[in-house]
Amino acid sequence: MKPTCILQKTMNILIVILSFFFLFPLLHLVASIESCLNAVCQIEAPVVRFPFWIQSQQPKICGFPGFSVSCNSEGQTLLKLPYSGEFTIQEIDYSLQQLWINDPHNCLPKRILSFNLSGSPFDGIYFQDFTFFNCSLEYLKYRYNPIDCLSGSEYTVYATSNRNAFMYLSSVCNLVKTVKIPVGLPDYEPELSWDIGNDLRLSWDTPSCGKCELHGGRCGYKSNSSQGIGCCSVPQNGIPRSARYAITVGLGVPAVLCFIVVLCCLCGKIKYYSSRHDPIADFRTTVAPQPIVVGGLDVSTIESYPKLVLGESRRLPNPDDNTCSICLSEYKPKETLKSIPECQHCFHADCIDEWLLVNASCPICRKSPQKLPAVDVP
Ligand SMILES: *[C@@H]1O[C@H](CO)[C@@H](O)[C@H](O)[C@H]1NC(C)=O
Ligand SMILES: *[C@@H]1O[C@H](CO)[C@@H](O)[C@H](O)[C@H]1NC(C)=O
């Protein structure tokens, strides 16, 4: 196996491992954000999201303890208080961390008589004392507003926080109970009798997601294991910033690694090819078969140059020149010499033949011989 292949395999394994460590938990986080999208019991019902969660629609990770809600058959969103039973959620303000509740059976005063927020994460913001009276006097109906759902044919029930009404009713009726009611707004000049149409207003402190919600974020658990609460901002395009971050990191890190691996592989491949296909070697093989004529003379011209065979006396045309300048060896008897007609310089015939094939000039005087008609040896 080539070293580049081993490197590539190692890097591939590394990517798989890193993807598992980076991508998987992040995708899981994205998935958990996706699964914790807003839920509703019906159209126009309050939107339910962290810290509230609809048990039948959302996983437990989407909600905070004490904030579980359910839907009834009428599509009402129900919140169960540990000591007071079920109430319908009329509205939730996630930024203010407040909610408005009422009685699903439209008799809130009845529920208020036994209202107790103990054991729930909720508390009231404004409390107002209301005193309930049970009266048998018929004419009181025309002066005060009776609570119909608590009244019978023989008696009428009233609730008031008005001091004068309290004074009068306590003198003619049975005082049932005085209760602290978490009202929507404190009424400093209370009516003679309570308007039962109002919802109860509650708030919560923990988890503190108001700031997050106020800035358009979405609250939730940081992870499945920890109880830490985090905030993801939700931009207009629908993908939370944290999710985009997760996607960027989750996909970006392996992508960068992939890029590096591809780069490494390409480098390896290029090296491999360059070692196998040596461009210079390729050049040589393509160029070599062509005759090297550049600067040389053609064979017929070289053949036409006068030759002479040395005798025993080694008589030379130029007696001072007894050495071949090409092979630097002295001329011996019986050797064939050749001279260049232009300058009369002599060389071994084999030496000058080879030379002139490459160079069209005399090796001694550099005179360029021309293509000449054959000259007979004198
Ligand atoms: C609410 O219920 C708890 C538990 O039963 C009790 O201790 C507490 O006194 C009750 N509060 C009121 C205002 O009745
Ligand atoms: C009012 O008194 C009647 C009997 O006089 C009783 O049946 C009824 O339960 C009482 N209602 C309340 C809310 O106390």
Tab-separated table of C-alpha atoms and ligand atoms in Angstrom:
chain	number	residue	atom	x	y	z
A	1	MET	CA	0.000	0.000	0.000
A	2	LYS	CA	1.280	3.425	-0.856
A	3	PRO	CA	1.946	5.848	2.005
A	4	THR	CA	-0.616	8.308	0.545
A	5	CYS	CA	-3.274	5.612	0.719
A	6	ILE	CA	-2.505	4.904	4.386
A	7	LEU	CA	-2.688	8.644	5.097
A	8	GLN	CA	-5.988	8.908	3.261
A	9	LYS	CA	-7.502	5.960	5.156
A	10	THR	CA	-6.292	7.356	8.484
A	11	MET	CA	-7.792	10.745	7.702
A	12	ASN	CA	-11.092	9.157	6.639
A	13	ILE	CA	-11.322	7.325	9.957
A	14	LEU	CA	-10.411	10.552	11.759
A	15	ILE	CA	-13.236	12.388	9.974
A	16	VAL	CA	-15.767	9.734	10.922
A	17	ILE	CA	-14.659	9.941	14.567
A	18	LEU	CA	-14.670	13.749	14.602
A	19	SER	CA	-18.051	13.845	12.865
A	20	PHE	CA	-19.375	11.609	15.595
A	21	PHE	CA	-18.017	13.873	18.314
A	22	PHE	CA	-18.899	17.189	16.681
A	23	LEU	CA	-21.810	16.620	14.389
A	24	PHE	CA	-23.853	14.047	16.269
A	25	PRO	CA	-24.432	16.001	19.536
A	26	LEU	CA	-24.986	19.196	17.598
A	27	LEU	CA	-27.492	17.590	15.290
A	28	HIS	CA	-29.086	16.153	18.400
A	29	LEU	CA	-29.313	19.695	19.860
A	30	VAL	CA	-30.795	20.973	16.605
A	31	ALA	CA	-33.220	18.049	16.681
A	32	SER	CA	-34.210	18.842	20.274
A	33	ILE	CA	-34.780	22.496	19.356
A	34	GLU	CA	-36.890	21.312	16.418
A	35	SER	CA	-38.919	18.961	18.616
A	36	CYS	CA	-39.510	21.792	21.120
A	37	LEU	CA	-41.258	24.012	18.624
A	38	ASN	CA	-44.379	25.845	19.732
A	39	ALA	CA	-47.399	23.703	20.466
A	40	VAL	CA	-51.072	24.603	20.828
A	41	CYS	CA	-54.177	22.783	22.000
A	42	GLN	CA	-56.161	24.360	19.183
A	43	ILE	CA	-56.012	27.320	16.843
A	44	GLU	CA	-56.130	30.584	18.795
A	45	ALA	CA	-55.247	28.777	22.031
A	46	PRO	CA	-52.191	30.122	23.856
A	47	VAL	CA	-48.888	29.068	22.328
A	48	VAL	CA	-47.166	26.521	24.551
A	49	ARG	CA	-43.389	26.390	24.689
A	50	PHE	CA	-40.618	26.192	27.271
A	51	PRO	CA	-41.008	26.283	30.279
A	52	PHE	CA	-44.531	25.026	29.508
A	53	TRP	CA	-44.972	21.817	27.589
A	54	ILE	CA	-47.960	19.808	26.421
A	55	GLN	CA	-47.395	16.314	27.776
A	56	SER	CA	-49.166	14.580	24.895
A	57	GLN	CA	-47.406	16.592	22.168
A	58	GLN	CA	-43.898	17.379	23.364
A	59	PRO	CA	-41.069	15.445	24.994
A	60	LYS	CA	-40.317	16.112	28.650
A	61	ILE	CA	-37.072	17.872	27.709
A	62	CYS	CA	-39.189	20.715	26.282
A	63	GLY	CA	-40.632	21.681	29.646
A	64	PHE	CA	-39.727	22.644	33.176
A	65	PRO	CA	-41.039	20.813	36.289
A	66	GLY	CA	-44.437	22.177	37.358
A	67	PHE	CA	-45.178	23.625	33.924
A	68	SER	CA	-46.780	20.627	32.266
A	69	VAL	CA	-50.113	21.380	30.634
A	70	SER	CA	-52.734	19.265	28.885
A	71	CYS	CA	-55.538	19.785	26.416
A	72	ASN	CA	-59.134	18.913	27.131
A	73	SER	CA	-61.711	17.791	24.586
A	74	GLU	CA	-62.800	21.400	24.028
A	75	GLY	CA	-59.253	22.351	23.068
A	76	GLN	CA	-58.665	24.285	26.279
A	77	THR	CA	-55.128	24.438	27.662
A	78	LEU	CA	-55.231	23.091	31.189
A	79	LEU	CA	-52.795	23.771	34.016
A	80	LYS	CA	-53.092	21.630	37.113
A	81	LEU	CA	-52.198	23.286	40.418
A	82	PRO	CA	-51.235	20.812	43.146
A	83	TYR	CA	-53.842	22.003	45.720
A	84	SER	CA	-56.406	23.743	43.525
A	85	GLY	CA	-57.015	21.475	40.568
A	86	GLU	CA	-57.169	22.325	36.876
A	87	PHE	CA	-57.460	25.795	35.405
A	88	THR	CA	-57.578	26.928	31.821
A	89	ILE	CA	-54.647	29.009	30.630
A	90	GLN	CA	-56.143	32.066	28.944
A	91	GLU	CA	-52.896	33.732	28.005
A	92	ILE	CA	-49.156	33.342	28.553
A	93	ASP	CA	-46.716	36.254	28.408
A	94	TYR	CA	-43.308	34.631	28.096
A	95	SER	CA	-41.431	37.928	28.303
A	96	LEU	CA	-43.200	39.024	31.493
A	97	GLN	CA	-43.188	35.440	32.792
A	98	GLN	CA	-46.889	35.719	33.547
A	99	LEU	CA	-50.064	33.839	32.728
A	100	TRP	CA	-53.791	34.369	33.094
A	101	ILE	CA	-55.961	31.491	34.229
A	102	ASN	CA	-59.656	30.859	34.663
A	103	ASP	CA	-62.042	28.085	35.528
A	104	PRO	CA	-62.813	25.659	32.678
A	105	HIS	CA	-66.396	25.397	34.033
A	106	ASN	CA	-66.921	29.148	34.122
A	107	CYS	CA	-67.298	29.446	37.871
A	108	LEU	CA	-64.063	31.087	38.995
A	109	PRO	CA	-65.499	32.352	42.312
A	110	LYS	CA	-66.189	28.747	43.324
A	111	ARG	CA	-62.565	27.858	42.542
A	112	ILE	CA	-61.321	30.874	44.405
A	113	LEU	CA	-62.974	29.725	47.608
A	114	SER	CA	-60.448	26.919	47.723
A	115	PHE	CA	-57.605	28.552	45.830
A	116	ASN	CA	-54.100	27.612	46.974
A	117	LEU	CA	-50.892	28.084	45.003
A	118	SER	CA	-48.738	25.942	47.322
A	119	GLY	CA	-46.576	23.394	45.560
A	120	SER	CA	-46.720	25.220	42.219
A	121	PRO	CA	-43.999	27.388	40.671
A	122	PHE	CA	-46.518	30.248	40.423
A	123	ASP	CA	-47.428	33.185	42.554
A	124	GLY	CA	-49.699	36.201	42.229
A	125	ILE	CA	-48.522	39.715	41.395
A	126	TYR	CA	-51.372	41.793	42.834
A	127	PHE	CA	-53.549	40.355	45.552
A	128	GLN	CA	-56.901	41.661	46.615
A	129	ASP	CA	-58.975	40.461	49.554
A	130	PHE	CA	-62.477	39.356	48.676
A	131	THR	CA	-65.059	38.388	51.243
A	132	PHE	CA	-67.773	35.941	50.262
A	133	PHE	CA	-71.296	36.282	51.694
A	134	ASN	CA	-74.172	33.833	51.601
A	135	CYS	CA	-77.463	35.695	51.715
A	136	SER	CA	-81.149	34.768	51.680
A	137	LEU	CA	-82.493	38.286	51.147
A	138	GLU	CA	-84.073	38.652	47.709
A	139	TYR	CA	-83.719	42.431	47.324
A	140	LEU	CA	-79.866	42.330	47.591
A	141	LYS	CA	-79.817	41.033	43.986
A	142	TYR	CA	-80.806	44.478	42.763
A	143	ARG	CA	-78.085	46.253	44.695
A	144	TYR	CA	-75.192	43.854	44.336
A	145	ASN	CA	-74.072	41.567	41.593
A	146	PRO	CA	-74.687	37.978	42.746
A	147	ILE	CA	-72.411	35.092	41.753
A	148	ASP	CA	-74.918	33.030	39.781
A	149	CYS	CA	-72.880	29.823	39.606
A	150	LEU	CA	-72.660	29.720	43.413
A	151	SER	CA	-76.214	30.823	44.137
A	152	GLY	CA	-79.312	28.664	44.523
A	153	SER	CA	-83.031	29.336	44.366
A	154	GLU	CA	-83.175	30.002	48.086
A	155	TYR	CA	-79.931	31.923	48.484
A	156	THR	CA	-77.501	34.190	46.686
A	157	VAL	CA	-73.755	34.413	47.095
A	158	TYR	CA	-71.758	37.651	46.826
A	159	ALA	CA	-68.075	38.487	46.907
A	160	THR	CA	-66.777	41.988	47.565
A	161	SER	CA	-63.672	43.953	48.487
A	162	ASN	CA	-65.608	47.197	48.822
A	163	ARG	CA	-65.487	48.313	52.410
A	164	ASN	CA	-69.053	49.697	52.496
A	165	ALA	CA	-70.509	46.587	50.839
A	166	PHE	CA	-68.554	44.440	53.282
A	167	MET	CA	-69.995	46.413	56.230
A	168	TYR	CA	-73.548	46.130	54.991
A	169	LEU	CA	-73.472	42.477	53.810
A	170	SER	CA	-71.792	41.298	57.000
A	171	SER	CA	-74.735	42.731	58.911
A	172	VAL	CA	-77.461	40.914	56.904
A	173	CYS	CA	-75.727	37.786	55.421
A	174	ASN	CA	-73.560	34.863	56.463
A	175	LEU	CA	-69.887	35.580	55.962
A	176	VAL	CA	-68.473	32.558	54.141
A	177	LYS	CA	-64.776	33.347	53.725
A	178	THR	CA	-62.241	36.065	52.986
A	179	VAL	CA	-59.719	35.049	50.371
A	180	LYS	CA	-56.648	36.680	48.803
A	181	ILE	CA	-57.175	36.672	45.072
A	182	PRO	CA	-54.285	37.089	42.600
A	183	VAL	CA	-56.011	39.724	40.461
A	184	GLY	CA	-54.976	41.185	37.150
A	185	LEU	CA	-54.699	44.717	38.448
A	186	PRO	CA	-55.234	46.054	41.945
A	187	ASP	CA	-58.522	47.926	42.257
A	188	TYR	CA	-58.153	50.792	44.709
A	189	GLU	CA	-61.775	51.825	44.349
A	190	PRO	CA	-63.454	48.422	44.157
A	191	GLU	CA	-66.944	47.990	42.862
A	192	LEU	CA	-69.613	46.887	45.273
A	193	SER	CA	-69.317	43.336	43.981
A	194	TRP	CA	-66.604	41.519	42.086
A	195	ASP	CA	-66.756	41.232	38.306
A	196	ILE	CA	-66.364	37.504	37.864
A	197	GLY	CA	-65.267	37.856	34.263
A	198	ASN	CA	-61.688	38.645	35.261
A	199	ASP	CA	-58.947	36.075	35.003
A	200	LEU	CA	-56.450	35.318	37.743
A	201	ARG	CA	-53.007	36.609	36.991
A	202	LEU	CA	-50.006	34.519	38.004
A	203	SER	CA	-46.276	34.847	37.504
A	204	TRP	CA	-43.195	32.650	37.842
A	205	ASP	CA	-39.576	33.371	38.722
A	206	THR	CA	-37.883	30.141	37.715
A	207	PRO	CA	-36.894	29.429	34.998
A	208	SER	CA	-35.982	32.985	34.198
A	209	CYS	CA	-36.528	33.185	30.449
A	210	GLY	CA	-38.150	36.629	30.251
A	211	LYS	CA	-35.074	38.461	28.964
A	212	CYS	CA	-34.439	35.761	26.384
A	213	GLU	CA	-38.046	35.894	25.200
A	214	LEU	CA	-38.068	39.699	25.222
A	215	HIS	CA	-35.180	39.660	22.727
A	216	GLY	CA	-36.925	37.168	20.504
A	217	GLY	CA	-35.009	34.203	21.846
A	218	ARG	CA	-36.119	30.771	22.822
A	219	CYS	CA	-35.361	29.254	26.188
A	220	GLY	CA	-34.563	25.626	26.849
A	221	TYR	CA	-32.269	23.137	28.462
A	222	LYS	CA	-28.659	23.469	27.388
A	223	SER	CA	-28.398	19.696	27.156
A	224	ASN	CA	-30.323	16.557	27.992
A	225	SER	CA	-28.158	15.787	30.990
A	226	SER	CA	-27.763	19.175	32.671
A	227	GLN	CA	-30.495	21.290	34.227
A	228	GLY	CA	-28.845	24.478	32.930
A	229	ILE	CA	-31.151	26.779	31.001
A	230	GLY	CA	-29.923	28.397	27.813
A	231	CYS	CA	-31.270	30.943	25.386
A	232	CYS	CA	-31.261	30.571	21.602
A	233	SER	CA	-32.135	33.572	19.545
A	234	VAL	CA	-34.669	32.909	16.816
A	235	PRO	CA	-34.035	35.038	13.733
A	236	GLN	CA	-36.671	35.787	11.106
A	237	ASN	CA	-35.575	33.003	8.792
A	238	GLY	CA	-36.637	30.468	11.404
A	239	ILE	CA	-33.331	28.798	12.188
A	240	PRO	CA	-32.117	29.715	15.662
A	241	ARG	CA	-28.662	31.257	15.846
A	242	SER	CA	-27.431	28.425	18.053
A	243	ALA	CA	-28.697	25.922	15.529
A	244	ARG	CA	-26.929	27.797	12.737
A	245	TYR	CA	-23.807	27.843	14.901
A	246	ALA	CA	-24.227	24.135	15.502
A	247	ILE	CA	-24.654	23.483	11.791
A	248	THR	CA	-21.698	25.719	10.930
A	249	VAL	CA	-19.391	24.030	13.422
A	250	GLY	CA	-20.835	20.566	12.896
A	251	LEU	CA	-20.535	20.701	9.147
A	252	GLY	CA	-17.667	23.169	8.977
A	253	VAL	CA	-15.120	21.193	10.982
A	254	PRO	CA	-15.533	17.955	9.000
A	255	ALA	CA	-15.725	20.005	5.803
A	256	VAL	CA	-12.376	21.653	6.549
A	257	LEU	CA	-10.914	18.236	7.382
A	258	CYS	CA	-12.335	16.851	4.152
A	259	PHE	CA	-10.779	19.722	2.267
A	260	ILE	CA	-7.393	19.018	3.876
A	261	VAL	CA	-7.676	15.326	3.025
A	262	VAL	CA	-8.623	16.061	-0.577
A	263	LEU	CA	-5.688	18.462	-0.767
A	264	CYS	CA	-3.341	15.820	0.689
A	265	CYS	CA	-4.641	13.210	-1.737
A	266	LEU	CA	-4.206	15.562	-4.676
A	267	CYS	CA	-0.654	16.347	-3.530
A	268	GLY	CA	0.047	12.618	-3.185
A	269	LYS	CA	-1.411	11.917	-6.609
A	270	ILE	CA	0.589	14.702	-8.229
A	271	LYS	CA	3.792	13.438	-6.608
A	272	TYR	CA	2.962	9.897	-7.693
A	273	TYR	CA	2.327	10.951	-11.265
A	274	SER	CA	5.329	13.202	-11.421
A	275	SER	CA	7.572	10.362	-10.215
A	276	ARG	CA	6.054	7.949	-12.754
A	277	HIS	CA	5.868	10.319	-15.698
A	278	ASP	CA	9.124	12.246	-15.557
A	279	PRO	CA	8.448	15.118	-17.954
A	280	ILE	CA	12.147	15.383	-18.883
A	281	ALA	CA	12.290	11.670	-19.616
A	282	ASP	CA	9.160	12.040	-21.725
A	283	PHE	CA	10.799	14.930	-23.563
A	284	ARG	CA	13.902	12.865	-24.238
A	285	THR	CA	11.984	9.885	-25.594
A	286	THR	CA	9.983	12.076	-27.941
A	287	VAL	CA	12.961	14.150	-29.052
A	288	ALA	CA	15.671	11.493	-29.278
A	289	PRO	CA	14.517	9.633	-32.428
A	290	GLN	CA	14.614	12.841	-34.442
A	291	PRO	CA	18.022	13.392	-36.204
A	292	ILE	CA	19.987	16.179	-34.593
A	293	VAL	CA	20.530	18.333	-37.623
A	294	VAL	CA	20.636	21.626	-35.833
A	295	GLY	CA	24.042	23.110	-36.592
A	296	GLY	CA	25.330	19.937	-38.302
A	297	LEU	CA	26.072	19.080	-41.917
A	298	ASP	CA	24.212	16.561	-43.989
A	299	VAL	CA	25.821	13.178	-44.590
A	300	SER	CA	26.455	13.714	-48.329
A	301	THR	CA	28.472	16.883	-47.680
A	302	ILE	CA	30.517	15.127	-44.997
A	303	GLU	CA	31.073	12.169	-47.359
A	304	SER	CA	32.310	14.563	-50.059
A	305	TYR	CA	35.215	15.818	-47.943
A	306	PRO	CA	38.636	14.591	-49.082
A	307	LYS	CA	40.013	11.554	-47.298
A	308	LEU	CA	43.544	10.270	-47.163
A	309	VAL	CA	45.115	7.146	-45.752
A	310	LEU	CA	48.362	7.693	-43.937
A	311	GLY	CA	51.364	5.819	-45.258
A	312	GLU	CA	54.240	4.477	-43.194
A	313	SER	CA	55.939	7.877	-43.504
A	314	ARG	CA	52.819	9.582	-42.005
A	315	ARG	CA	53.239	12.454	-44.394
A	316	LEU	CA	50.596	15.041	-43.549
A	317	PRO	CA	49.322	18.050	-45.505
A	318	ASN	CA	50.384	20.174	-42.549
A	319	PRO	CA	53.526	18.585	-40.962
A	320	ASP	CA	53.122	20.536	-37.645
A	321	ASP	CA	49.736	19.001	-37.046
A	322	ASN	CA	50.268	15.365	-36.127
A	323	THR	CA	47.544	14.990	-33.552
A	324	CYS	CA	43.783	14.733	-34.049
A	325	SER	CA	42.286	17.696	-32.205
A	326	ILE	CA	39.086	15.779	-31.611
A	327	CYS	CA	40.338	12.592	-29.979
A	328	LEU	CA	43.722	14.078	-28.969
A	329	SER	CA	45.640	11.020	-30.179
A	330	GLU	CA	48.556	11.034	-32.588
A	331	TYR	CA	48.017	9.849	-36.099
A	332	LYS	CA	49.311	6.392	-36.779
A	333	PRO	CA	50.202	4.793	-40.123
A	334	LYS	CA	47.288	3.306	-42.092
A	335	GLU	CA	44.769	5.579	-40.344
A	336	THR	CA	42.197	7.360	-42.525
A	337	LEU	CA	42.182	11.131	-42.154
A	338	LYS	CA	39.814	13.696	-43.536
A	339	SER	CA	40.354	17.355	-44.121
A	340	ILE	CA	37.948	20.256	-44.259
A	341	PRO	CA	38.318	21.908	-47.648
A	342	GLU	CA	37.870	25.479	-46.371
A	343	CYS	CA	40.768	25.460	-43.888
A	344	GLN	CA	42.688	22.308	-44.736
A	345	HIS	CA	42.623	21.148	-41.125
A	346	CYS	CA	42.917	17.369	-40.736
A	347	PHE	CA	41.314	14.958	-38.351
A	348	HIS	CA	40.647	11.271	-38.026
A	349	ALA	CA	37.905	10.526	-40.573
A	350	ASP	CA	35.684	8.886	-37.937
A	351	CYS	CA	36.228	11.788	-35.506
A	352	ILE	CA	35.437	14.572	-37.939
A	353	ASP	CA	32.458	12.682	-39.406
A	354	GLU	CA	30.855	12.486	-35.978
A	355	TRP	CA	31.735	16.094	-35.212
A	356	LEU	CA	30.354	17.506	-38.430
A	357	LEU	CA	27.071	15.701	-37.936
A	358	VAL	CA	26.606	17.915	-34.877
A	359	ASN	CA	28.607	21.021	-35.642
A	360	ALA	CA	28.895	22.721	-39.023
A	361	SER	CA	32.249	24.254	-38.204
A	362	CYS	CA	35.905	23.245	-38.006
A	363	PRO	CA	36.867	22.202	-34.452
A	364	ILE	CA	40.134	24.172	-34.719
A	365	CYS	CA	39.419	27.382	-36.570
A	366	ARG	CA	35.622	27.446	-36.263
A	367	LYS	CA	35.327	28.155	-39.977
A	368	SER	CA	31.941	27.110	-41.259
A	369	PRO	CA	32.248	24.787	-44.191
A	370	GLN	CA	29.585	25.205	-46.866
A	371	LYS	CA	27.913	22.528	-48.853
A	372	LEU	CA	30.513	22.044	-51.492
A	373	PRO	CA	30.758	19.937	-54.573
A	374	ALA	CA	32.950	16.907	-54.062
A	375	VAL	CA	36.616	17.679	-54.309
A	376	ASP	CA	38.887	14.984	-55.507
A	377	VAL	CA	41.866	14.130	-53.450
A	378	PRO	CA	44.875	15.700	-55.156
B	1	LIG	C1	-52.291	25.647	50.883
B	1	LIG	O1	-52.077	24.263	51.051
B	1	LIG	C2	-50.954	23.943	51.876
B	1	LIG	C3	-50.799	22.439	51.838
B	1	LIG	O2	-51.982	21.773	52.101
B	1	LIG	C4	-51.218	24.475	53.274
B	1	LIG	O3	-50.097	24.211	54.090
B	1	LIG	C5	-51.437	25.979	53.201
B	1	LIG	O4	-51.740	26.504	54.447
B	1	LIG	C6	-52.549	26.297	52.237
B	1	LIG	N1	-52.640	27.726	52.040
B	1	LIG	C7	-53.796	28.358	52.108
B	1	LIG	C8	-53.746	29.838	51.879
B	1	LIG	O5	-54.845	27.779	52.328
B	2	LIG	C1	-75.108	29.139	51.089
B	2	LIG	O1	-76.088	28.673	52.052
B	2	LIG	C2	-76.824	27.550	51.580
B	2	LIG	C3	-77.870	27.252	52.674
B	2	LIG	O2	-78.339	28.364	53.229
B	2	LIG	C4	-75.915	26.389	51.317
B	2	LIG	O3	-76.661	25.314	50.844
B	2	LIG	C5	-74.836	26.794	50.322
B	2	LIG	O4	-73.927	25.741	50.133
B	2	LIG	C6	-74.119	28.020	50.818
B	2	LIG	N1	-73.188	28.435	49.794
B	2	LIG	C7	-71.931	28.796	50.067
B	2	LIG	C8	-71.070	29.179	48.909
B	2	LIG	O5	-71.468	28.823	51.190
